[in-house]
XYZ file of C-alpha atoms in Angstrom:
743
model
C -10.727 -33.114 3.511
C -13.420 -35.784 3.551
C -16.076 -33.163 2.820
C -14.316 -32.543 -0.494
C -14.869 -35.962 -1.941
C -14.106 -34.999 -5.543
C -10.527 -33.787 -5.173
C -8.383 -35.600 -7.739
C -4.681 -36.392 -7.355
C -2.691 -39.082 -9.130
C -1.641 -40.514 -5.761
C -3.605 -43.264 -3.924
C -6.350 -41.834 -1.731
C -5.381 -43.877 1.326
C -1.793 -42.601 1.185
C -2.936 -38.983 0.878
C -5.191 -39.407 3.905
C -2.412 -41.083 5.860
C 0.016 -38.238 5.156
C -2.594 -35.621 5.982
C -3.502 -37.363 9.269
C 0.149 -37.576 10.323
C 0.712 -33.917 9.483
C -2.306 -32.760 11.483
C -1.661 -35.018 14.472
C 2.050 -34.310 14.864
C 2.228 -30.686 13.725
C 2.735 -29.393 17.290
C 4.566 -32.397 18.774
C 7.522 -30.096 19.469
C 5.481 -28.368 22.148
C 6.102 -31.519 24.215
C 9.708 -30.561 24.947
C 10.811 -29.543 28.413
C 11.899 -26.202 26.991
C 8.529 -25.246 25.515
C 6.713 -26.332 28.662
C 9.107 -24.303 30.802
C 8.499 -21.336 28.537
C 4.717 -21.679 29.023
C 5.196 -21.978 32.773
C 7.333 -18.841 32.860
C 4.632 -16.954 30.968
C 1.946 -18.155 33.386
C 3.982 -17.392 36.487
C 5.660 -14.251 35.095
C 9.075 -15.716 35.943
C 12.293 -15.777 33.879
C 12.753 -18.391 31.165
C 16.196 -19.895 31.803
C 16.995 -21.703 28.535
C 18.222 -20.666 25.098
C 15.350 -19.005 23.236
C 15.834 -21.261 20.191
C 15.168 -24.360 22.325
C 11.524 -23.368 22.913
C 10.710 -23.188 19.180
C 8.571 -26.106 18.122
C 7.794 -25.990 14.385
C 11.060 -27.406 13.022
C 11.361 -30.361 15.409
C 7.665 -31.133 14.779
C 8.318 -31.064 11.022
C 11.289 -33.442 11.369
C 9.335 -35.879 13.542
C 6.219 -35.869 11.342
C 8.145 -35.971 8.065
C 10.036 -39.070 9.148
C 6.855 -40.606 10.598
C 5.172 -40.113 7.202
C 8.106 -41.822 5.473
C 7.808 -44.856 7.771
C 4.020 -45.044 7.335
C 3.556 -44.586 3.577
C 3.884 -47.759 1.510
C 3.584 -46.522 -2.080
C 7.072 -45.796 -3.474
C 6.060 -42.728 -5.500
C 4.096 -41.304 -2.596
C 7.061 -41.915 -0.294
C 9.195 -39.607 -2.415
C 6.479 -36.912 -2.456
C 4.166 -36.845 0.557
C 6.753 -36.710 3.398
C 8.143 -33.560 1.781
C 4.684 -31.935 1.926
C 4.224 -33.024 5.553
C 7.664 -31.769 6.589
C 7.495 -28.449 4.788
C 3.919 -27.515 5.732
C 4.641 -28.069 9.428
C 7.947 -26.230 9.204
C 6.252 -23.141 7.756
C 2.822 -23.289 9.412
C 3.487 -20.166 11.484
C 4.825 -18.252 8.493
C 4.708 -18.141 4.704
C 5.837 -20.676 2.132
C 8.991 -19.610 0.293
C 11.042 -21.217 -2.500
C 10.949 -24.924 -1.611
C 14.364 -25.797 -3.015
C 15.997 -23.033 -0.959
C 14.219 -23.943 2.270
C 14.221 -27.734 2.531
C 17.640 -28.112 4.156
C 18.485 -27.769 7.860
C 21.754 -26.164 8.941
C 24.178 -27.764 11.412
C 23.409 -25.234 14.206
C 19.686 -25.977 13.855
C 20.317 -29.741 13.943
C 22.170 -29.255 17.248
C 19.138 -27.465 18.692
C 16.771 -30.200 17.433
C 19.000 -32.917 18.925
C 18.920 -31.193 22.318
C 15.128 -30.768 22.094
C 14.712 -34.435 21.121
C 16.360 -35.576 24.372
C 13.677 -33.773 26.359
C 10.663 -34.598 24.181
C 7.908 -36.149 26.329
C 5.760 -38.366 24.097
C 3.743 -40.098 26.827
C 0.951 -37.525 26.602
C 0.190 -38.524 23.006
C 0.668 -42.256 23.631
C 3.601 -42.499 21.214
C 4.586 -46.086 21.967
C 7.446 -46.400 19.505
C 9.291 -43.070 19.662
C 11.451 -42.286 16.661
C 15.219 -42.127 16.991
C 16.801 -38.734 16.361
C 19.675 -40.152 14.311
C 17.295 -42.010 11.952
C 15.071 -38.975 11.535
C 18.086 -36.741 10.859
C 19.464 -39.069 8.207
C 16.123 -39.187 6.436
C 15.375 -35.448 6.570
C 18.891 -34.595 5.374
C 18.226 -36.847 2.402
C 15.069 -34.888 1.495
C 17.306 -32.217 -0.008
C 18.204 -34.704 -2.746
C 14.627 -35.922 -3.191
C 13.032 -32.521 -3.647
C 13.672 -32.576 -7.397
C 10.956 -35.239 -7.638
C 8.521 -32.831 -6.001
C 9.211 -29.669 -8.009
C 8.045 -30.962 -11.363
C 4.330 -30.244 -11.653
C 1.368 -28.011 -10.912
C -0.239 -31.052 -9.280
C 2.387 -31.044 -6.533
C 2.063 -27.275 -6.168
C -1.680 -27.775 -5.574
C -0.926 -30.650 -3.188
C 1.387 -28.503 -1.070
C -1.137 -25.667 -1.028
C -3.970 -28.002 -0.043
C -2.028 -29.565 2.852
C -0.811 -26.173 4.055
C -4.309 -24.707 3.768
C -5.978 -27.474 5.776
C -3.261 -27.348 8.455
C -3.306 -23.556 8.926
C -7.114 -23.396 8.710
C -7.602 -26.123 11.326
C -4.849 -24.858 13.597
C -5.964 -21.227 13.632
C -9.683 -22.022 13.876
C -9.107 -24.320 16.846
C -7.012 -21.657 18.564
C -9.583 -18.926 17.915
C -12.875 -20.782 18.448
C -11.995 -24.194 19.980
C -14.526 -25.829 17.669
C -15.518 -25.557 14.050
C -17.796 -22.674 13.083
C -20.816 -24.066 11.251
C -22.486 -22.054 8.492
C -25.650 -22.497 6.445
C -25.543 -24.222 3.063
C -27.432 -23.888 -0.195
C -29.925 -26.580 -1.138
C -32.582 -27.352 -3.747
C -34.956 -24.819 -2.176
C -32.641 -22.043 -3.342
C -32.563 -22.951 -7.028
C -35.616 -20.781 -7.795
C -34.430 -17.693 -5.912
C -33.683 -15.658 -9.039
C -36.884 -16.572 -10.864
C -38.870 -15.692 -7.766
C -36.995 -12.375 -7.567
C -37.618 -11.585 -11.235
C -41.328 -12.323 -10.945
C -41.722 -10.037 -7.912
C -39.391 -7.308 -9.080
C -39.963 -7.053 -12.827
C -43.328 -8.590 -13.711
C -44.946 -5.167 -13.916
C -42.203 -3.773 -16.174
C -43.368 -2.927 -19.696
C -42.300 -5.306 -22.437
C -39.412 -3.787 -24.357
C -36.907 -4.991 -26.906
C -34.194 -4.937 -24.239
C -36.265 -6.949 -21.742
C -37.095 -9.518 -24.433
C -33.364 -9.942 -25.079
C -32.600 -10.139 -21.341
C -35.206 -12.861 -20.794
C -34.017 -14.795 -23.815
C -30.404 -14.729 -22.579
C -31.605 -15.758 -19.124
C -33.463 -18.784 -20.511
C -30.619 -19.776 -22.841
C -28.213 -20.006 -19.911
C -30.740 -21.707 -17.654
C -31.445 -24.435 -20.204
C -27.909 -24.921 -21.536
C -26.270 -28.322 -21.134
C -23.379 -27.508 -18.827
C -20.649 -29.963 -19.711
C -17.009 -29.106 -19.186
C -15.217 -27.215 -16.448
C -14.841 -23.782 -18.111
C -18.003 -21.963 -19.256
C -18.674 -18.517 -20.715
C -21.467 -15.959 -20.875
C -20.592 -13.465 -23.611
C -23.475 -11.028 -24.086
C -23.868 -7.265 -24.618
C -23.518 -4.766 -21.768
C -26.729 -4.112 -19.844
C -28.291 -7.467 -20.742
C -28.769 -8.721 -17.183
C -25.628 -10.843 -16.828
C -25.532 -10.781 -13.022
C -28.963 -12.340 -12.431
C -28.468 -14.706 -15.360
C -25.187 -16.133 -14.111
C -26.302 -16.471 -10.470
C -29.415 -18.312 -11.624
C -27.249 -20.578 -13.771
C -24.969 -21.269 -10.784
C -27.914 -22.139 -8.528
C -29.248 -24.575 -11.150
C -25.821 -26.236 -11.352
C -25.785 -26.618 -7.567
C -29.147 -28.359 -7.759
C -28.085 -30.709 -10.562
C -24.667 -31.504 -9.088
C -24.714 -32.062 -5.290
C -20.893 -32.175 -5.213
C -20.826 -28.418 -5.915
C -21.299 -26.600 -2.600
C -20.748 -22.863 -3.079
C -20.611 -19.885 -5.420
C -17.556 -17.622 -5.503
C -18.477 -14.448 -7.391
C -15.442 -12.339 -8.267
C -15.110 -8.858 -9.757
C -12.109 -6.680 -10.616
C -13.175 -3.595 -8.652
C -14.384 -3.153 -5.086
C -16.696 -0.341 -6.201
C -18.744 -2.758 -8.320
C -18.892 -5.385 -5.555
C -21.093 -3.167 -3.408
C -23.556 -2.829 -6.289
C -23.583 -6.609 -6.892
C -23.946 -7.346 -3.174
C -27.027 -5.148 -3.039
C -28.675 -7.181 -5.809
C -27.816 -10.584 -4.293
C -29.005 -9.549 -0.836
C -32.301 -8.386 -2.304
C -32.669 -11.737 -4.097
C -32.476 -13.614 -0.789
C -34.601 -11.189 1.180
C -37.465 -11.178 -1.326
C -37.731 -14.934 -0.694
C -37.655 -14.376 3.075
C -34.112 -15.617 3.635
C -31.663 -13.745 5.836
C -28.895 -12.803 3.390
C -26.344 -12.644 6.237
C -26.708 -16.409 6.694
C -25.452 -17.065 3.168
C -23.257 -14.230 1.873
C -19.736 -13.137 2.788
C -18.244 -10.017 1.208
C -14.458 -10.131 1.261
C -12.214 -7.318 0.104
C -9.931 -4.863 1.865
C -12.673 -2.238 2.249
C -15.463 -4.596 3.377
C -17.006 -4.285 6.808
C -15.577 -6.718 9.367
C -18.898 -8.189 10.518
C -19.898 -11.871 10.563
C -23.166 -13.529 11.571
C -22.425 -16.381 13.968
C -25.498 -18.348 15.032
C -28.023 -15.566 15.683
C -25.558 -12.880 16.703
C -23.156 -10.624 14.818
C -19.507 -10.497 15.789
C -17.152 -7.720 14.743
C -13.482 -6.925 14.748
C -10.602 -9.377 14.437
C -12.715 -12.521 14.960
C -15.159 -11.462 12.252
C -12.322 -10.586 9.869
C -10.755 -13.994 10.505
C -14.006 -15.829 9.685
C -14.579 -13.732 6.570
C -11.085 -14.624 5.343
C -11.871 -18.344 5.767
C -14.540 -18.261 3.020
C -16.824 -20.492 5.100
C -20.088 -19.515 3.424
C -22.127 -20.732 0.446
C -21.769 -17.426 -1.448
C -18.515 -15.471 -1.459
C -18.471 -12.051 -3.098
C -14.891 -10.956 -3.604
C -12.237 -9.524 -5.913
C -10.036 -11.022 -8.604
C -7.134 -10.080 -6.344
C -8.379 -12.251 -3.469
C -9.004 -15.242 -5.746
C -5.822 -15.174 -7.826
C -3.608 -14.193 -4.898
C -4.857 -17.325 -3.170
C -4.272 -19.597 -6.162
C -0.883 -17.961 -6.767
C 0.568 -17.274 -3.343
C 2.658 -18.644 -0.519
C 1.157 -16.313 2.067
C -0.241 -18.009 5.166
C -3.224 -15.657 5.392
C -4.170 -16.181 1.737
C -3.620 -19.941 1.590
C -5.745 -20.596 4.677
C -8.844 -20.464 2.439
C -7.305 -22.360 -0.503
C -9.073 -25.640 0.380
C -12.403 -23.809 0.645
C -12.337 -22.961 -3.060
C -12.848 -26.661 -3.871
C -16.326 -27.814 -4.975
C -17.248 -24.306 -6.154
C -18.662 -22.416 -9.070
C -16.231 -19.563 -9.638
C -17.721 -16.627 -11.528
C -15.241 -14.207 -13.113
C -17.270 -11.111 -13.973
C -15.622 -8.565 -16.326
C -12.809 -11.019 -17.066
C -11.410 -8.674 -19.731
C -9.863 -6.675 -16.880
C -7.077 -9.254 -16.517
C -4.165 -7.963 -18.580
C -3.215 -10.076 -21.587
C 0.304 -10.876 -20.313
C -1.401 -13.169 -17.750
C -3.824 -14.945 -20.087
C -1.703 -18.093 -20.438
C -1.013 -18.197 -16.701
C -4.686 -17.804 -15.771
C -5.692 -20.388 -18.358
C -3.319 -23.084 -17.076
C -3.998 -22.383 -13.390
C -7.792 -22.450 -13.827
C -7.715 -25.567 -16.002
C -5.640 -27.487 -13.465
C -7.447 -26.207 -10.400
C -10.942 -26.787 -11.777
C -10.041 -30.370 -12.723
C -8.265 -31.266 -9.484
C -10.670 -29.504 -7.119
C -14.056 -30.104 -8.747
C -14.775 -26.508 -9.741
C -16.723 -24.967 -12.580
C -15.511 -21.609 -13.891
C -17.855 -19.135 -15.575
C -16.242 -16.251 -17.470
C -18.593 -13.363 -18.048
C -18.234 -10.135 -20.053
C -19.444 -8.243 -23.108
C -15.863 -8.269 -24.450
C -14.682 -11.864 -24.041
C -10.877 -12.162 -24.220
C -9.372 -15.170 -25.997
C -7.931 -16.753 -22.858
C -9.573 -20.067 -23.756
C -10.157 -21.304 -27.306
C -13.748 -22.237 -28.036
C -12.815 -24.073 -31.243
C -10.490 -26.361 -29.253
C -13.179 -27.084 -26.627
C -11.230 -25.326 -23.874
C -14.354 -23.342 -23.017
C -18.057 -23.953 -23.546
C -20.337 -21.009 -24.276
C -23.674 -21.259 -22.487
C -25.181 -19.456 -25.478
C -24.704 -20.802 -28.998
C -22.634 -18.717 -31.395
C -25.651 -18.034 -33.618
C -27.819 -16.778 -30.757
C -24.940 -14.804 -29.228
C -24.334 -13.035 -32.555
C -28.047 -12.370 -32.765
C -28.144 -10.655 -29.374
C -25.335 -8.309 -30.348
C -27.166 -7.493 -33.600
C -30.468 -6.831 -31.834
C -28.952 -4.462 -29.290
C -27.598 -1.859 -31.654
C -28.014 1.005 -29.190
C -25.357 3.422 -30.353
C -22.952 4.294 -33.133
C -19.224 4.828 -32.812
C -17.539 7.921 -34.266
C -13.995 9.248 -34.271
C -13.047 12.870 -33.703
C -10.405 14.484 -35.904
C -9.902 11.097 -37.619
C -8.127 10.047 -34.416
C -5.320 12.497 -35.014
C -3.968 14.173 -31.885
C -6.202 16.820 -30.361
C -5.548 19.264 -27.520
C -7.914 19.837 -24.604
C -8.803 23.297 -25.919
C -9.514 21.978 -29.430
C -11.641 19.168 -28.022
C -13.569 21.600 -25.848
C -14.497 23.809 -28.801
C -16.094 20.820 -30.528
C -17.789 19.645 -27.350
C -19.152 23.080 -26.481
C -20.848 23.293 -29.866
C -22.305 19.800 -29.381
C -23.586 20.586 -25.867
C -25.317 23.748 -27.090
C -26.868 21.908 -30.023
C -28.198 18.940 -27.964
C -29.606 20.817 -24.971
C -31.922 18.015 -23.843
C -29.366 15.211 -23.854
C -27.070 13.948 -21.120
C -23.341 13.695 -21.828
C -20.545 11.572 -20.365
C -16.874 12.469 -20.916
C -14.323 9.811 -19.924
C -10.618 10.644 -19.667
C -7.537 8.542 -19.027
C -5.960 10.669 -16.293
C -7.163 12.798 -13.429
C -5.141 15.693 -14.787
C -6.893 15.698 -18.171
C -10.330 15.154 -16.631
C -9.936 18.120 -14.275
C -8.580 20.386 -17.013
C -11.636 19.598 -19.137
C -14.059 19.936 -16.211
C -12.699 23.390 -15.420
C -13.407 24.477 -19.002
C -16.972 23.202 -18.692
C -17.489 25.186 -15.484
C -16.789 28.440 -17.317
C -19.680 27.973 -19.789
C -22.074 25.462 -18.193
C -22.047 26.265 -14.485
C -25.841 26.516 -14.493
C -26.107 22.912 -15.720
C -25.895 19.824 -13.530
C -22.146 19.132 -13.717
C -20.914 15.957 -12.030
C -17.265 14.956 -11.655
C -16.073 11.419 -10.832
C -12.573 10.099 -10.187
C -10.509 8.557 -7.417
C -9.829 12.157 -6.310
C -13.333 12.022 -4.820
C -13.786 10.183 -1.513
C -15.806 6.952 -1.923
C -18.821 8.178 0.069
C -19.220 11.053 -2.391
C -18.619 8.830 -5.421
C -21.457 6.538 -4.402
C -23.730 9.522 -3.841
C -22.915 10.968 -7.273
C -23.469 7.666 -9.084
C -26.863 7.333 -7.399
C -27.698 10.878 -8.461
C -26.787 10.019 -12.064
C -28.969 6.896 -11.985
C -32.004 8.457 -10.339
C -32.164 11.899 -11.946
C -33.834 11.866 -15.357
C -32.858 15.469 -16.147
C -29.958 16.415 -18.396
C -26.551 15.806 -16.813
C -22.989 16.552 -17.908
C -20.587 14.059 -16.352
C -16.801 14.054 -16.460
C -15.054 10.926 -15.245
C -11.936 8.831 -15.416
C -12.159 5.180 -16.463
C -13.499 4.127 -13.042
C -16.937 4.364 -14.650
C -15.909 1.915 -17.345
C -17.323 -1.444 -16.306
C -20.188 -2.561 -14.098
C -21.531 0.893 -13.218
C -25.183 0.803 -14.201
C -25.805 4.286 -15.620
C -27.427 5.364 -18.884
C -26.386 8.454 -20.890
C -27.325 9.726 -24.347
C -23.907 10.743 -25.661
C -20.470 9.516 -24.588
C -17.030 10.936 -25.343
C -14.015 8.715 -24.572
C -10.284 9.386 -24.731
C -8.451 6.740 -26.723
C -7.912 3.413 -24.927
C -7.664 -0.322 -25.682
C -10.650 -1.534 -27.686
C -12.253 -3.544 -24.887
C -12.101 -0.484 -22.600
C -13.732 1.666 -25.283
C -16.570 -0.851 -25.644
C -17.060 -1.126 -21.891
C -17.338 2.665 -21.652
C -19.704 2.696 -24.625
C -21.905 0.352 -22.573
C -22.963 3.421 -20.562
C -24.477 4.929 -23.750
C -28.197 4.331 -24.370
C -27.877 1.372 -22.012
C -31.640 0.911 -21.766
C -32.104 0.865 -25.553
C -34.271 3.888 -26.240
C -35.446 4.369 -29.812
C -33.094 7.307 -30.378
C -29.641 5.891 -31.052
C -26.830 6.913 -28.738
C -23.561 8.380 -29.931
C -20.042 7.466 -28.796
C -17.133 9.689 -29.838
C -13.508 8.550 -29.603
C -10.710 11.116 -29.507
C -6.955 11.004 -28.974
C -6.045 13.642 -26.400
C -2.509 15.019 -26.508
C -0.474 16.418 -23.602
C 1.716 19.137 -25.103
C 3.637 19.564 -21.823
C 4.833 15.951 -21.837
C 4.799 15.590 -25.629
C 2.724 12.433 -25.258
C -0.821 11.148 -25.670
C -2.641 10.720 -22.367
C -3.499 7.119 -23.303
C 0.219 6.267 -23.367
C 0.563 7.138 -19.686
C -1.450 4.115 -18.568
C -1.962 1.605 -21.406
C 0.511 -0.680 -23.170
C 1.669 0.204 -26.658
C 0.596 -3.179 -28.050
C -3.064 -2.784 -26.988
C -3.192 0.768 -28.346
C -1.661 -0.244 -31.693
C -4.150 -3.104 -32.028
C -7.033 -0.718 -31.327
C -5.710 1.868 -33.771
C -5.711 -0.635 -36.602
C -9.328 -1.640 -35.904
C -11.149 1.676 -35.461
C -9.200 4.027 -37.696
C -12.252 4.301 -39.966
C -15.025 3.776 -37.446
C -17.324 6.703 -38.253
C -20.913 5.544 -37.923
C -19.966 2.030 -36.806
C -23.054 0.494 -35.077
C -22.860 -1.538 -31.866
C -24.180 -4.562 -33.779
C -20.871 -4.875 -35.651
C -18.646 -4.733 -32.596
C -18.610 -8.440 -31.701
C -16.563 -9.385 -34.764
C -14.205 -6.468 -34.091
C -13.724 -7.574 -30.478
C -12.596 -10.997 -31.688
C -10.318 -9.377 -34.278
C -8.840 -7.105 -31.605
C -7.985 -9.992 -29.286
C -6.455 -11.975 -32.151
C -4.227 -9.001 -32.886
C -3.261 -8.809 -29.224
C -2.212 -12.459 -29.260
C -0.226 -12.013 -32.484
C 1.789 -9.004 -31.279
C 2.180 -9.687 -27.552
C 4.316 -12.065 -25.542
C 3.319 -14.732 -23.018
C 6.747 -14.691 -21.400
C 5.496 -13.316 -18.082
C 3.002 -16.171 -17.850
C 5.604 -18.745 -18.887
C 8.055 -17.530 -16.238
C 5.475 -17.596 -13.434
C 4.253 -21.057 -14.467
C 7.849 -22.230 -14.215
C 7.957 -20.879 -10.653
C 4.641 -22.595 -9.877
C 5.897 -25.993 -11.044
C 9.080 -25.571 -9.006
C 7.184 -24.299 -5.929
C 9.187 -21.073 -5.932
C 6.661 -19.115 -3.909
C 8.849 -16.055 -3.381
C 9.403 -15.720 -7.116
C 5.665 -16.065 -7.792
C 4.993 -13.344 -5.227
C 7.630 -11.075 -6.756
C 6.497 -11.381 -10.373
C 2.725 -11.900 -10.218
C 1.161 -8.455 -9.910
C -2.534 -8.529 -10.739
C -2.648 -4.905 -9.645
C 0.402 -2.819 -10.502
C 1.766 -1.483 -7.230
C 5.082 0.003 -8.279
C 3.903 3.613 -7.898
C 4.410 4.897 -4.326
C 1.272 6.364 -2.807
C -0.070 7.850 0.376
C -3.485 7.457 2.015
C -5.222 10.687 2.967
C -8.214 10.999 5.291
C -10.549 13.870 4.350
C -12.427 15.489 7.237
C -15.260 16.575 4.987
C -18.282 16.570 7.314
C -19.505 15.811 10.825
C -19.446 12.057 10.231
C -15.781 12.329 9.200
C -15.040 14.371 12.331
C -16.577 11.656 14.519
C -14.508 8.991 12.751
C -11.362 11.061 13.138
C -11.919 11.492 16.873
C -12.524 7.767 17.254
C -9.446 6.922 15.183
C -7.297 9.201 17.346
C -8.494 7.281 20.398
C -7.837 3.927 18.709
C -4.208 4.658 17.817
C -3.499 5.422 21.482
C -4.490 1.869 22.523
C -1.321 -0.013 23.508
C -2.624 -3.557 23.059
C -2.258 -4.219 19.326
C -5.052 -6.826 19.205
C -7.522 -4.486 20.881
C -6.295 -1.655 18.630
C -6.863 -3.749 15.519
C -10.308 -4.844 16.699
C -11.410 -1.296 17.336
C -10.189 -0.134 13.934
C -11.936 -3.006 12.145
C -15.207 -1.770 13.649
C -14.850 1.587 11.868
C -12.728 0.477 8.883
C -15.441 0.570 6.224
C -16.647 4.043 7.214
C -13.104 5.313 7.714
C -12.019 4.224 4.229
C -15.115 5.835 2.729
C -13.521 9.194 3.640
C -10.039 8.219 2.427
C -8.297 8.532 -0.928
C -4.992 7.195 -2.246
C -2.717 9.733 -3.936
C 0.276 8.746 -6.040
C 3.498 10.428 -4.944
C 5.441 12.343 -7.578
C 8.023 15.163 -7.604
C 5.367 17.867 -7.954
C 3.359 16.898 -4.877
C 5.830 15.308 -2.478
C 6.578 18.513 -0.549
C 2.854 19.222 -0.102
C 2.123 15.650 1.011
C 5.040 15.722 3.448
C 3.650 18.907 4.978
C 0.263 17.364 5.789
C -0.281 16.290 9.416
C -0.219 12.554 10.141
C -2.639 10.332 12.031
C -1.329 6.807 12.378
C -0.327 5.706 8.886
C -2.497 8.340 7.200
C -2.096 11.906 6.109
C -4.898 14.292 7.064
C -6.772 17.061 5.313
C -8.767 18.535 8.167
C -11.671 20.970 8.000
C -9.383 24.001 7.982
C -7.606 22.692 4.869
C -10.715 21.724 2.876
C -11.116 25.018 1.059
C -7.586 24.862 -0.348
C -7.017 21.108 -0.811
C -10.404 19.433 -1.276
C -12.716 21.096 -3.764
C -16.415 20.277 -3.381
C -16.680 19.490 -7.118
C -13.352 17.866 -8.115
C -12.168 16.528 -4.760
C -8.466 16.551 -3.887
C -6.760 19.349 -5.800
C -3.272 19.402 -4.330
C -1.929 18.357 -7.717
C -3.179 16.939 -11.018
C -0.423 14.451 -11.768
C -2.141 11.287 -10.539
C -2.821 9.010 -13.459
C -5.466 6.690 -12.013
């Protein structure tokens, strides 16, 4: 807590520290009962434990003792109605998750009887407690908390207070249990502020001067030299203009200028893009002779569980635990990890809450957050950045109107005039509509495309569809006429190891390519194609996809064609399967007459699109969740806040595609036989990253459920083994058990 000297609460600092000290010191005082000690002895000696099982539990009696102790110690009247509640509740729940505070503050009569019995046998000599508290006094006070809790559930400040106390308690408690002493990590200092410029000079100095590189350098210098006042900043520049290096350089300069800022938390919406960003950041450090493992933690559910501790690497559960702590100067993670820490009552998530303080938080591709959550994200980030000394940088080519620039809620690091100029200079493609955006069938679309492919025989094409079903149908038509061409298919039907390989092939092969993909290629994937076709989608998604067209700004303008694909079987446009009606209507009104629209005119249309979204959409979801936040209704937050929609049941399938997969499968079969669950988890964490690279998630629906049920199981996974590959995993399109998966 003392390391975070710029945390701001409206309560006196000395009272906050007093409450925190009491909470930490007394949080396990209940382990001093005869019953808990007898329980430990029985475990050591492998003898029976002869008391009621409830009598050995220690969290609730510890919470009662510490909560009352805090009440007796805190002098400020306002603090005395607030801080003892935080002390009591954090200790009560420190082995579990926070739930709705108002529903969980009271203690039932049967539990009071247990606490009273425990109190009689509570040995306080070992902690030199010279004035032991009386049970009756403590009970009277804690019972009264039920009537005081209304003072607590009134503000986001108190929500942040509870989270901070709970985070520090669970972090300290679990770290001490796991490592006995604090794990020290390296920190960033003034020597690191020139890392990016050093990288650029070594990596790009020999590159030829081009219009695109001039723009990239100009954007880089604008951000470097900007006066960075305010808590919320933005970098709104065209796709392919070097945002990643620009924003990391900006963050490092801020760290130099403001010593209170200690770390960089770089967040992205998709795990697939994190690997690409990690590669760049690691190279930045290594070109300046720094060991990247000393500074960077990658945290998402597919990341490798490996952590550098001193000069050695540890793996498994201990490494995963340290990664989840966010004890490093640079954290590379997902939106999900960040926002499900700021908006969560989960023990595992909140453990790192305090470690977000004193940070620069970069939100790359912020447009991926759905508009129903704009108001929620705005309020949470404003409050958190102010209270916990953070700077937020929003970064995208299609900046959503979460914060209002004209009301000084956000400061652009690039002036409006220069920003507009960059979009005008990078006019790399033109936007066209097919069939005047009237419905078109797959067969009708293919006839037009076939003619185009035959006419432009030297150019590379990208076709982006909204569903796996439509993408595969189109790809199969291409195979009939263009099998001799380099055809590449990309979707979540393809195992990750193959997806990475195919993206690298696209990037490194200068020959003509014909690529069919779903929207996974939309943002952050650094590929460059001549002509792009895109099924209808919200305007920001269309622009992000268009960013793959003539990305490197060749003299020959790229072409982007928008079409509205119709599913005659379902009597529905494919776009309506996955996008909200409001975003599609807003897009329709903007690009109905877009034929020949140059990229340079898109910035004004992006702003118009987001204004339309605001005018026709509701903020009710955000308002409801903010109400839960203020009332500390953690269960309700958890129930309603879904950054990633997870209401479609799915199954994970391991694909035994090659010898590496066979080795992993054999190892996994050995792991699941291990009886000790900790050892079993540790062993799986060692292979997790590789194992997931051969796994796909398939949505369950009526047409595929019988097939999926028939697949053999390994642990919690279904299996397509080598004998099934020819029928269920096509070498070009991946899983082909059914085509009804929409993502």
